XYZ file of C-alpha atoms in Angstrom:
32
model
C 142.567 -40.161 -71.291
C 141.929 -37.613 -74.043
C 142.015 -40.411 -76.620
C 139.344 -42.322 -74.698
C 137.203 -39.182 -74.483
C 137.547 -38.602 -78.234
C 136.550 -42.204 -78.931
C 133.451 -41.886 -76.738
C 132.449 -38.608 -78.407
C 132.973 -40.135 -81.854
C 130.920 -43.204 -80.918
C 128.097 -41.039 -79.574
C 128.097 -38.907 -82.732
C 127.995 -42.008 -84.949
C 125.138 -43.513 -82.938
C 123.198 -40.228 -83.037
C 123.702 -39.848 -86.788
C 122.532 -43.436 -87.360
C 119.342 -42.870 -85.353
C 118.658 -39.676 -87.333
C 119.166 -41.554 -90.616
C 116.810 -44.340 -89.491
C 114.150 -41.791 -88.507
C 114.442 -40.091 -91.904
C 114.192 -43.487 -93.628
C 111.017 -44.292 -91.647
C 109.530 -40.919 -92.613
C 110.264 -41.569 -96.297
C 108.639 -45.025 -96.075
C 105.535 -43.602 -94.387
C 105.306 -40.873 -97.020
C 105.145 -43.400 -99.856
């Protein structure tokens, strides 16, 4: 059960980091 929890937390962190990177990329594009 702990392994499943860790996998879910890792997936959520990856998804959150990707959305942050996409937002930063959009901001860079708009700034140009």
